[in-house]
Short mmCIF file of C-alpha atoms in Angstrom, two decimals:
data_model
loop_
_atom_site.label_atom_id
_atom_site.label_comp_id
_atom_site.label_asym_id
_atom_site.label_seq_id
_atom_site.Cartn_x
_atom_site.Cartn_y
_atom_site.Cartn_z
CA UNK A 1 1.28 2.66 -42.02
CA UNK A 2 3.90 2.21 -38.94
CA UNK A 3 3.77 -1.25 -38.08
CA UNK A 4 5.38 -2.19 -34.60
CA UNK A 5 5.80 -5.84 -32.71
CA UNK A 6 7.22 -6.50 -29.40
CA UNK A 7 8.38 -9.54 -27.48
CA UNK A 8 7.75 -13.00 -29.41
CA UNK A 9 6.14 -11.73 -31.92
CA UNK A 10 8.97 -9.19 -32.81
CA UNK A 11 11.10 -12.50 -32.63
CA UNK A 12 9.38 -14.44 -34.83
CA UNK A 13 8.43 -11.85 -37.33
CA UNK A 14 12.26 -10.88 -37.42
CA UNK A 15 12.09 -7.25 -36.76
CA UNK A 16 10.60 -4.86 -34.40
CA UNK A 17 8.97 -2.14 -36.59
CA UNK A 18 8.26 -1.52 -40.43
CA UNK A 19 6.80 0.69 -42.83
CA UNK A 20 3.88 -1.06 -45.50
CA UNK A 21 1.27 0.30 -47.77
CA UNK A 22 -1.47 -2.66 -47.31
CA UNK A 23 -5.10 -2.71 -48.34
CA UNK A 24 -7.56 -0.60 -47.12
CA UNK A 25 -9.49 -2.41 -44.02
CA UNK A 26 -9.48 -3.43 -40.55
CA UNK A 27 -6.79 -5.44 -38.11
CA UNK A 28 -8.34 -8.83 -39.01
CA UNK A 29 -7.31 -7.64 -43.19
CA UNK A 30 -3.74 -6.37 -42.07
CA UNK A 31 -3.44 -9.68 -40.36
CA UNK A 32 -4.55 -12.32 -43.21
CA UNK A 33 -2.35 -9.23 -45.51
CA UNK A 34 0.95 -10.26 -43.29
CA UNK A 35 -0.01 -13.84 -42.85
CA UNK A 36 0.76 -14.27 -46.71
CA UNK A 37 4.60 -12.60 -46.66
CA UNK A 38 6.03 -15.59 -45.37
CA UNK A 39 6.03 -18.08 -43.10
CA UNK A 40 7.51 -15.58 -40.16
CA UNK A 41 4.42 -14.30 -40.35
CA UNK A 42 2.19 -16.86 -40.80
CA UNK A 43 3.83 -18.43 -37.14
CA UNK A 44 3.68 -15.36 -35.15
CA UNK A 45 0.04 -14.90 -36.36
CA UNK A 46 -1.13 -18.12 -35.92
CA UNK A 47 -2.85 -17.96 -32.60
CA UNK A 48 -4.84 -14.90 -32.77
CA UNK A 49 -6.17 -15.69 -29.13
CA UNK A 50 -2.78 -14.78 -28.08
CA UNK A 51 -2.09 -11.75 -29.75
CA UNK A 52 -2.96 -8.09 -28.52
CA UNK A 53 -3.18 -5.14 -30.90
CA UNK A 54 -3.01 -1.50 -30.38
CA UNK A 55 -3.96 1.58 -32.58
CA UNK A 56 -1.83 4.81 -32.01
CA UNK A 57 -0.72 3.54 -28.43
CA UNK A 58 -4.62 2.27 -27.66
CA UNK A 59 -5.72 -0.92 -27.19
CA UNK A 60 -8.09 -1.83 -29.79
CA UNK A 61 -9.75 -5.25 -31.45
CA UNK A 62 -9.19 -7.19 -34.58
CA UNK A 63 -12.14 -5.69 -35.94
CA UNK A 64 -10.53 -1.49 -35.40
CA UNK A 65 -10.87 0.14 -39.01
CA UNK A 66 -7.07 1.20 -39.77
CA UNK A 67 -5.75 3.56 -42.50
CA UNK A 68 -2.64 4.70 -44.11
CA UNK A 69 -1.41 7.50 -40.72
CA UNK A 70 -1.78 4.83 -38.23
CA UNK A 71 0.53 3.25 -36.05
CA UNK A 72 -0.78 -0.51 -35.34
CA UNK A 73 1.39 -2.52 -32.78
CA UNK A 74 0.81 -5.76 -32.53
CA UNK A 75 2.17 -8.03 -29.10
CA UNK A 76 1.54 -10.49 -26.79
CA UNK A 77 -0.77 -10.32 -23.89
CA UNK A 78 1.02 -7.96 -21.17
CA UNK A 79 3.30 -9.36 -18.47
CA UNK A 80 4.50 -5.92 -16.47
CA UNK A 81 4.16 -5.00 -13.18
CA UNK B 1 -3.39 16.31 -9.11
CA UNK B 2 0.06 16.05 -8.87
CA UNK B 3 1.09 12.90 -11.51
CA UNK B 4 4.90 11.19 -12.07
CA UNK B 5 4.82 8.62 -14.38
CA UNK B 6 8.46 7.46 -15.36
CA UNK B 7 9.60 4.47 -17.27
CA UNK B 8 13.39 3.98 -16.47
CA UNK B 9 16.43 1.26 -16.75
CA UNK B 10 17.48 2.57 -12.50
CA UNK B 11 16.20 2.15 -9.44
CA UNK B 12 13.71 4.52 -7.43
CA UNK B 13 14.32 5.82 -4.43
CA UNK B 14 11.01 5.18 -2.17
CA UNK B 15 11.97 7.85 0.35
CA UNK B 16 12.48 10.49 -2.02
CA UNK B 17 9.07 8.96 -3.74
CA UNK B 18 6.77 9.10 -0.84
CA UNK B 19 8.36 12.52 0.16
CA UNK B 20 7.17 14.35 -3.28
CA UNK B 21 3.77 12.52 -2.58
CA UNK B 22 3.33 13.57 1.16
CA UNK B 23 4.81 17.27 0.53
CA UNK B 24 5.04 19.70 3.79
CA UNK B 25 1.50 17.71 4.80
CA UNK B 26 -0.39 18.18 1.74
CA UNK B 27 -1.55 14.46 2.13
CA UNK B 28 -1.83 12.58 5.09
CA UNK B 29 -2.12 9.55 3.35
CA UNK B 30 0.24 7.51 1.18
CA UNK B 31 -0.34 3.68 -0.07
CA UNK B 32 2.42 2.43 -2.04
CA UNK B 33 2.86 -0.62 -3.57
CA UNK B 34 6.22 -2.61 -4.86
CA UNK B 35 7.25 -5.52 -7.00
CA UNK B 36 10.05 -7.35 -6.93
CA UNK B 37 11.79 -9.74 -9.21
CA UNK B 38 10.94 -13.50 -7.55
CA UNK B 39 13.40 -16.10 -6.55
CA UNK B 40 13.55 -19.15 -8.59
CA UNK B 41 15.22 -22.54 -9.34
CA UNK B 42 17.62 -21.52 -11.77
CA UNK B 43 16.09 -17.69 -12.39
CA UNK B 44 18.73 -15.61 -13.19
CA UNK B 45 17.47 -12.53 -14.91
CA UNK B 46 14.42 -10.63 -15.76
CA UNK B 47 14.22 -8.78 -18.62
CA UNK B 48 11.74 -6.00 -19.49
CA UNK B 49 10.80 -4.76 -22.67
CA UNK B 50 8.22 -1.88 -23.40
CA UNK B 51 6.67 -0.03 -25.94
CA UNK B 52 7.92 3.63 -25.30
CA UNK B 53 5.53 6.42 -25.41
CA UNK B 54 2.12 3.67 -25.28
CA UNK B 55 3.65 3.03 -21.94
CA UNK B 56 3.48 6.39 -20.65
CA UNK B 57 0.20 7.09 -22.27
CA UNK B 58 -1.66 3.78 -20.97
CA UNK B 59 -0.51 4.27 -17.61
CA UNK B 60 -1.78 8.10 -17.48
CA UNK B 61 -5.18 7.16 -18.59
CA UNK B 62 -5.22 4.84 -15.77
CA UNK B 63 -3.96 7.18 -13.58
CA UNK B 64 -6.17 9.92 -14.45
CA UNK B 65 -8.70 7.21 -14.19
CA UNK B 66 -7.89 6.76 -10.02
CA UNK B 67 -8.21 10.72 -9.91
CA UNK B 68 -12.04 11.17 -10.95
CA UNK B 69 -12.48 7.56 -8.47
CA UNK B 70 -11.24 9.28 -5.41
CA UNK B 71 -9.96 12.15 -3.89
CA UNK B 72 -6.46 11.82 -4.45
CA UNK B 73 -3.73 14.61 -4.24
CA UNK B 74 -0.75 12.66 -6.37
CA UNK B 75 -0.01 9.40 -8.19
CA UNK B 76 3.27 8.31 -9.29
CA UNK B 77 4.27 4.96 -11.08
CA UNK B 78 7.83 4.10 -11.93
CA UNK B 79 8.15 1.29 -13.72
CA UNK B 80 11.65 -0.32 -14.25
CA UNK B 81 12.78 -2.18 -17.60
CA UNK B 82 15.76 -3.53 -18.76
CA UNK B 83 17.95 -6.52 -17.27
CA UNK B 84 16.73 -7.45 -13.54
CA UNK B 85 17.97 -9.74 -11.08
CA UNK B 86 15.81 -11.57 -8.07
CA UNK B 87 15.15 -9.29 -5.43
CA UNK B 88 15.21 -6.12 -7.61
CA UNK B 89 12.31 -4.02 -7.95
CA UNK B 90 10.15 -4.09 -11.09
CA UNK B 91 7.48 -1.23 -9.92
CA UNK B 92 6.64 1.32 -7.55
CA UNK B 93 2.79 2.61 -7.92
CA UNK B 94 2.36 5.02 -4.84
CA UNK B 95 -1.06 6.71 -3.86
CA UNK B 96 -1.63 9.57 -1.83
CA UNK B 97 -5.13 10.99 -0.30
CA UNK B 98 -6.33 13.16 3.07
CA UNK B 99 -7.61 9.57 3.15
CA UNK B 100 -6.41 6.56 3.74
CA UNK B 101 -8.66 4.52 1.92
CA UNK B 102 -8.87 6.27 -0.85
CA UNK B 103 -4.45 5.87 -1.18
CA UNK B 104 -5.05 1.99 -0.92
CA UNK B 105 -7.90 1.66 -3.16
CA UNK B 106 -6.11 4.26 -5.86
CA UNK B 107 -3.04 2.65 -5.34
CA UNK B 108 -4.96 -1.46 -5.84
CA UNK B 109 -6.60 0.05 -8.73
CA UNK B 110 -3.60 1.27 -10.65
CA UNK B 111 -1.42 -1.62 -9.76
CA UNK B 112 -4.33 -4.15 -11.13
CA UNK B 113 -5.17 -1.97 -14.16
CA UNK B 114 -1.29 -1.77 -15.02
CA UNK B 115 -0.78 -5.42 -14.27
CA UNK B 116 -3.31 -6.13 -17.67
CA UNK B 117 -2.80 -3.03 -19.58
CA UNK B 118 0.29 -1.56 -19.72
CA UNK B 119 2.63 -2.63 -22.45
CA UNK B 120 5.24 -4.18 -20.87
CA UNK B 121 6.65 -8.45 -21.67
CA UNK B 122 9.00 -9.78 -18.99
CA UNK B 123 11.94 -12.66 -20.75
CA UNK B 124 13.19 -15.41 -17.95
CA UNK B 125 16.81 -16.47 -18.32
CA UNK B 126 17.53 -19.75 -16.35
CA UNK B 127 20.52 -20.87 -17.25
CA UNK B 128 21.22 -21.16 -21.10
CA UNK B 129 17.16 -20.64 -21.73
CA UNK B 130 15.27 -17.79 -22.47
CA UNK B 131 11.27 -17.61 -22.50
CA UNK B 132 8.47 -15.25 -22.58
CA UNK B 133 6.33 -14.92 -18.89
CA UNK B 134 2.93 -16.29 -19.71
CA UNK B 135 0.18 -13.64 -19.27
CA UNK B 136 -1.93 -14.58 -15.71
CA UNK B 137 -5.92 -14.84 -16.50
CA UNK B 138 -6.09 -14.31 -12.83
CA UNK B 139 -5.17 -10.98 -12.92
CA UNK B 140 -7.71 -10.25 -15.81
CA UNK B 141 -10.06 -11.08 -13.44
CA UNK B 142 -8.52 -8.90 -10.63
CA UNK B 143 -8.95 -6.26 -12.77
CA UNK B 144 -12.32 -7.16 -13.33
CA UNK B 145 -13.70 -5.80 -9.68
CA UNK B 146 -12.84 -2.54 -11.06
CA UNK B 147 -16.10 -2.36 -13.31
CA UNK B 148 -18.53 -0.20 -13.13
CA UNK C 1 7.02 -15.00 8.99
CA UNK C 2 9.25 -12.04 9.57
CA UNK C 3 7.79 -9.48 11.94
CA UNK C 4 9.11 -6.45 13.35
CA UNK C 5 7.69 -3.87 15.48
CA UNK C 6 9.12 -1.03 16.48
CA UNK C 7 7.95 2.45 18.55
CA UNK C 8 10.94 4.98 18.16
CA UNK C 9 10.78 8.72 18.28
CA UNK C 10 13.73 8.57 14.86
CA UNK C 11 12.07 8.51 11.25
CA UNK C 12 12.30 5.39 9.05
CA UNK C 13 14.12 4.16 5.70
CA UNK C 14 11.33 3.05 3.30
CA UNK C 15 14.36 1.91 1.43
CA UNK C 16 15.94 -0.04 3.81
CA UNK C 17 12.67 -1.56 5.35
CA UNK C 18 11.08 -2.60 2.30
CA UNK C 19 14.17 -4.16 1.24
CA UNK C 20 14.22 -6.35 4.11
CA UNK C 21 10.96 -7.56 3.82
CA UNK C 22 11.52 -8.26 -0.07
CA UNK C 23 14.92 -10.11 0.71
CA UNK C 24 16.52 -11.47 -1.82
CA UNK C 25 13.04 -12.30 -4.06
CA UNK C 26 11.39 -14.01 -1.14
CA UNK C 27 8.49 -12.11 -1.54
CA UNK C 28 7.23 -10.61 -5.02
CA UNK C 29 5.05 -7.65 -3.60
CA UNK C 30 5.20 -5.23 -1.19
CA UNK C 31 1.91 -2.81 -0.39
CA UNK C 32 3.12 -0.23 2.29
CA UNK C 33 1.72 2.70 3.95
CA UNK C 34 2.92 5.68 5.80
CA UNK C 35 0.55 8.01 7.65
CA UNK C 36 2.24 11.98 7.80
CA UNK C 37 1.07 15.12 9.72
CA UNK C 38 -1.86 16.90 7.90
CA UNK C 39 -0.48 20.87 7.57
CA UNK C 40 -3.32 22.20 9.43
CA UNK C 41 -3.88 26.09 10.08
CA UNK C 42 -1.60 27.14 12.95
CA UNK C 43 -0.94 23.56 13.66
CA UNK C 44 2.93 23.46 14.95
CA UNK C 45 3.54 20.58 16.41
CA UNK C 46 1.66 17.21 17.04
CA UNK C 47 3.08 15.02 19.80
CA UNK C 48 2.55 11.32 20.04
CA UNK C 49 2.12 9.61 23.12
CA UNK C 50 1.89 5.93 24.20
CA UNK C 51 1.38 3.20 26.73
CA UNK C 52 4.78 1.28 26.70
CA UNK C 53 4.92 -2.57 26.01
CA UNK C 54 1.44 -2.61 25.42
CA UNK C 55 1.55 -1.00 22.26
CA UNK C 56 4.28 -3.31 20.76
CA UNK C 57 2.21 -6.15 22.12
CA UNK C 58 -1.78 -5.09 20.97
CA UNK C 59 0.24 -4.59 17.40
CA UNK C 60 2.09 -7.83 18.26
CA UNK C 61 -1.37 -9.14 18.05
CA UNK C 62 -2.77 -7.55 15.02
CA UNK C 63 0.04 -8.76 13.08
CA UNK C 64 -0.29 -12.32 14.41
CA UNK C 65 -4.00 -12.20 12.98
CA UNK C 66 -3.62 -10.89 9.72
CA UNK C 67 -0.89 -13.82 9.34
CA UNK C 68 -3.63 -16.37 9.97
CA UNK C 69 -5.86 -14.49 7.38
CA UNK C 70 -3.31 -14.05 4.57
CA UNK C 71 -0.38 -15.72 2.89
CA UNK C 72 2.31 -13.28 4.25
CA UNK C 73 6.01 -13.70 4.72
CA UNK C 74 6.47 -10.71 6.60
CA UNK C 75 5.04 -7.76 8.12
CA UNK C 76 6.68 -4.70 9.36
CA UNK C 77 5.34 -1.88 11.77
CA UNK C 78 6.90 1.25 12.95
CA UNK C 79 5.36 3.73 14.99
CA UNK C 80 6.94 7.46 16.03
CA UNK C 81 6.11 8.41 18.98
CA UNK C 82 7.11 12.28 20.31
CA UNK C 83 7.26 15.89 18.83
CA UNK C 84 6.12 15.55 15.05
CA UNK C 85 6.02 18.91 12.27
CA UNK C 86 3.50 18.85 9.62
CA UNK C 87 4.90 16.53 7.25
CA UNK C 88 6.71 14.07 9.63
CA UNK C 89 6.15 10.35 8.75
CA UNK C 90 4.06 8.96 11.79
CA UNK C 91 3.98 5.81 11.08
CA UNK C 92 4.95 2.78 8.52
CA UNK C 93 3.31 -0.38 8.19
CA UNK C 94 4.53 -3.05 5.40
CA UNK C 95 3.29 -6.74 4.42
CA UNK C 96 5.28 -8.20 2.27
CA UNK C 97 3.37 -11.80 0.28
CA UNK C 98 3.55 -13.76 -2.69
CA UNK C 99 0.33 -12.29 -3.74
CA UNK C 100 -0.04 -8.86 -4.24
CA UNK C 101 -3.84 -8.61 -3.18
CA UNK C 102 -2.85 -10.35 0.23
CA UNK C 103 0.06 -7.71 0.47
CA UNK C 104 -2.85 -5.05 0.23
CA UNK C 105 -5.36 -6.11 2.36
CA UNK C 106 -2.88 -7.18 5.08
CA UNK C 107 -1.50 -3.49 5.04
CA UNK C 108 -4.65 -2.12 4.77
CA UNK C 109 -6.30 -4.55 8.18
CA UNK C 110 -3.00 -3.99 10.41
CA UNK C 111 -3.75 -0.36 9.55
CA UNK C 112 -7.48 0.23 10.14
CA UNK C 113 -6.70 -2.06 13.75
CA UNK C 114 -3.41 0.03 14.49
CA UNK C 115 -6.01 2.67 14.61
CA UNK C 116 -8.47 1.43 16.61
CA UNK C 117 -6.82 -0.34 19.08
CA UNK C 118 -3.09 0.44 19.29
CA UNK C 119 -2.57 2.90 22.28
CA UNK C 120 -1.37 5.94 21.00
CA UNK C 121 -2.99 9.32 21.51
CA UNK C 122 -1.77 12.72 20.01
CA UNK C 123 -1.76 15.92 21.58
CA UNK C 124 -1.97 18.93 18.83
CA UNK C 125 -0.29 22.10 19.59
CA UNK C 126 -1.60 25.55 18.22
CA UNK C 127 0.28 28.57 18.80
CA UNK C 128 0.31 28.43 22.85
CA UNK C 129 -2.89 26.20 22.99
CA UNK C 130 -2.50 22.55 23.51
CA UNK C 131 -5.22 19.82 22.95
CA UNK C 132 -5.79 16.27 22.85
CA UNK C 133 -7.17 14.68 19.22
CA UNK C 134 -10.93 13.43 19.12
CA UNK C 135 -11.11 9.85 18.08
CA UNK C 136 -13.20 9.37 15.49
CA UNK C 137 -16.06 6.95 14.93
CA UNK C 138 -15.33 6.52 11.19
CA UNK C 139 -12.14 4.61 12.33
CA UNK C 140 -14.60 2.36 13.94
CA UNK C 141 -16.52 1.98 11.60
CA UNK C 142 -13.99 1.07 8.81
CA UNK C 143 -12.09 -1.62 11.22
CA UNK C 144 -15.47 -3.00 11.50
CA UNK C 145 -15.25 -4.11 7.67
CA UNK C 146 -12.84 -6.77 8.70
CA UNK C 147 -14.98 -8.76 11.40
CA UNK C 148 -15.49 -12.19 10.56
CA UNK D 1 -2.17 -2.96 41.46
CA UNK D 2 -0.06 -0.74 39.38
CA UNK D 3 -3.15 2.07 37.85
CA UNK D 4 -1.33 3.76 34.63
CA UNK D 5 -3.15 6.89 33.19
CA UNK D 6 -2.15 7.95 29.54
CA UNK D 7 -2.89 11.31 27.78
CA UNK D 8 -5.93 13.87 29.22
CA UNK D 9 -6.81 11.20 31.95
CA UNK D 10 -2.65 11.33 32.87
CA UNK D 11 -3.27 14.82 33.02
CA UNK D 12 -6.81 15.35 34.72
CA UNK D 13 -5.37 13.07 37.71
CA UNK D 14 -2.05 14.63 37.68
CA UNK D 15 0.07 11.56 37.67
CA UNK D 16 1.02 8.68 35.16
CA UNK D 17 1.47 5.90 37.53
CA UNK D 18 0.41 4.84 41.03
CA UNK D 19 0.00 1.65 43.40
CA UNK D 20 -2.87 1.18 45.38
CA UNK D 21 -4.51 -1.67 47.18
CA UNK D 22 -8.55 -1.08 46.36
CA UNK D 23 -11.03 -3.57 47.49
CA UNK D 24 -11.65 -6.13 44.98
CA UNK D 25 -14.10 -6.34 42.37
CA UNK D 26 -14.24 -5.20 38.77
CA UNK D 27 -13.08 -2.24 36.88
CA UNK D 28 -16.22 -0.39 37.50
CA UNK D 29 -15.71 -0.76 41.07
CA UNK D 30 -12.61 0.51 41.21
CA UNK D 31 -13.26 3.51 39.10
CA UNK D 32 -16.26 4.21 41.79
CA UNK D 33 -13.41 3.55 44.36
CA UNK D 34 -11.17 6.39 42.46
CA UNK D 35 -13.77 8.99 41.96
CA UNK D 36 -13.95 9.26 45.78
CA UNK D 37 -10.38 10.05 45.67
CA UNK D 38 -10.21 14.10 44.98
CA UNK D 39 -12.13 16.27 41.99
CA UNK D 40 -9.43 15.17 40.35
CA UNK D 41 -10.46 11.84 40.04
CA UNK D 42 -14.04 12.62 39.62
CA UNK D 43 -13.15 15.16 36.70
CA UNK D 44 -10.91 12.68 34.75
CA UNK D 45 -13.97 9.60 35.41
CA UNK D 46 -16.78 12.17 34.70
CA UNK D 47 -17.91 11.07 31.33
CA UNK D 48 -17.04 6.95 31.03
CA UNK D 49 -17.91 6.36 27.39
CA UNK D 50 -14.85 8.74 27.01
CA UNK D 51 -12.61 6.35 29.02
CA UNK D 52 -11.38 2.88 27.76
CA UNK D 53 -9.49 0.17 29.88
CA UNK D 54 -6.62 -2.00 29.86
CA UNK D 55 -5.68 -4.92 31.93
CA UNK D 56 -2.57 -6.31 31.96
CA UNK D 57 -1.82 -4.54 28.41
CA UNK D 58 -5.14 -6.20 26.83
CA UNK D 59 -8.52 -4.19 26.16
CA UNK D 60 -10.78 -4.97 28.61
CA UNK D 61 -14.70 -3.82 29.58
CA UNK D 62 -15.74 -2.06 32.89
CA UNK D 63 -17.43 -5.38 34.05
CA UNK D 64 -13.58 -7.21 33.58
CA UNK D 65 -13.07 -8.76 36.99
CA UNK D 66 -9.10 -7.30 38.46
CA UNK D 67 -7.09 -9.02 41.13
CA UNK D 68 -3.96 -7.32 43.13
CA UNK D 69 -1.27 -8.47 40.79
CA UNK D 70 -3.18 -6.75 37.65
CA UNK D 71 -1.89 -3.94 35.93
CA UNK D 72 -4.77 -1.66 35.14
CA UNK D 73 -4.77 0.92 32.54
CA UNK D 74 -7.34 4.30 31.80
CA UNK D 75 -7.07 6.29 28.84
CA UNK D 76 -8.97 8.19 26.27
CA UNK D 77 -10.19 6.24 22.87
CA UNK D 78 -6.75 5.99 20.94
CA UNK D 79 -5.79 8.28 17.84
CA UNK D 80 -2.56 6.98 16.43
CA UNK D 81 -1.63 6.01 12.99
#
């Protein structure tokens, strides 16, 4: 699974895209999976009214079923235009 | 429908824009629709990141969107990232119909949709600080008047 | 707010006129719209004519009203008048706000009035027959949307 | 009073611009008064609803009440933009 983050959440996580093999579930799984690899994590996760997620370049919700192919980016709420 | 959707670090040139949209008369109608980077206290840049290829995609669904809402005969969105400055322009979304209404209401409808979908995070400098723009509610419910 | 109105038979720069409504980040959005020449079968030429002074001064008006309805901080107008080809720009108007759905629905009012009640009146030329355009009621009818 | 005439009316009448001295009254009686001019006149006034009015470079109805001084305008419904 690609996993991608943009604006503060790429800053506090550290990085802006990795690679991971986690268990078998949905967003909400991935997300209490990362919230437990350190404390990077644990602060750019901690709001989850404030964080957006996307599955293969769609918006999707915490409770999206994701598996091993997908890319899942996870980001802020948008500020373009 | 003809569609330009471009995501680029330059400027746009609106002439040569609205020219491509208008064509030897094709459409008599063009709306178009720019931002620009805001003066204020202490603002000194504006800096745009994206999510390549999500960014192109999102804004095409939208787009394609506007096309079965009205008659339209081209859409094209340019959307600038990188390191802005006040004044500069962030977007260009740029309608064009037979009919007038239909180019405003295309061209509303893409810039609202855009505005709290497409993956895009503006970073204020002012001075020595950096910080992320806060996300508008206001514009979720913009969006909103959209629904069917 | 910054107003200009203008009736020249020379095209415009979208460039140049947007950026002077924008300034230097006085306003954050710009919703423009520029009317072109249909290509219509046989359709050579259109020609634009108008009744001097009072045109500047009925859109003089218009623009004056859609600053008491919306936040604007400028609004710009420019009408051809003359020999047009299919294609030609015919006309530009610009509001330039804060807000972007002000920006909008100024262009959009100042448009659907321009329409109405600007005097301008174009003569259509067909291979070796001339003839004046019909007004039609569905302009009316869409400036009527606006009455308070 | 200045009488302008603007697109078919312009051409129906033959002229753009004139200066007459008609009795007073309102618009509508000085469009009576310029129908008894020549054909031309009564061809370019034929059908009113086709005809609007100006005075003094503000729409105005054909019960508007003109003086002298007042420039007075006739031309078809308008079709720019």
């Amino acid at each position: 699974m690609t996993l991608l983050y943009f604006a503060w959440v790429r800053q506090k996580i550290g990085k802006g895209e990795e690679r991971m093999a986690p268990p078998a579930g949905d967003v909400a799984a991935l997300i209490a999976h990362l919230k437990n690899l350190g404390p990077n994590y644990a602060d750019a996760f901690a709001d989850l009214s404030r964080i957006r997620v996307a599955i293969n370049q769609h918006h999707a919700g915490l409770d999206a079923k994701i598996g091993p192919d997908d890319e899942v980016a996870f980001f802020p709420p948008v500020t373009g235009g | 429908m003809k569609t330009s959707i471009r995501i680029q670090r330059e400027d746009f040139d609106l002439n040569r824009e609205v020219a491509a949209l208008a064509g030897d008369g094709e459409a008599g109608a063009v709306a178009s629709f720019t931002g620009h980077v805001r003066k204020e206290k202490d603002l000194s840049t504006l800096t745009l990141e994206h999510y390549p290829h999500m960014t192109e995609a999102e804004i095409g669904r939208l787009v394609a969107e506007a096309g079965t809402r009205w008659p339209l005969t081209g859409v094209t969105v340019v959307h600038r990232v990188g390191a802005l400055k006040p004044g500069d322009r962030i977007v260009l979304v740029a309608a064009a119909s037979q009919h007038r209404q239909a180019a405003f209401a295309a061209c509303e409808f893409v810039m609202d949709y855009l505005k709290t979908h497409a993956p895009f995070w503006k970073e204020e400098t002012r001075g020595h600080e950096h910080h992320w723009v806060e996300h508008r509610a206001s514009d979720d419910e913009t969006a909103k008047r959209w629904q069917k």
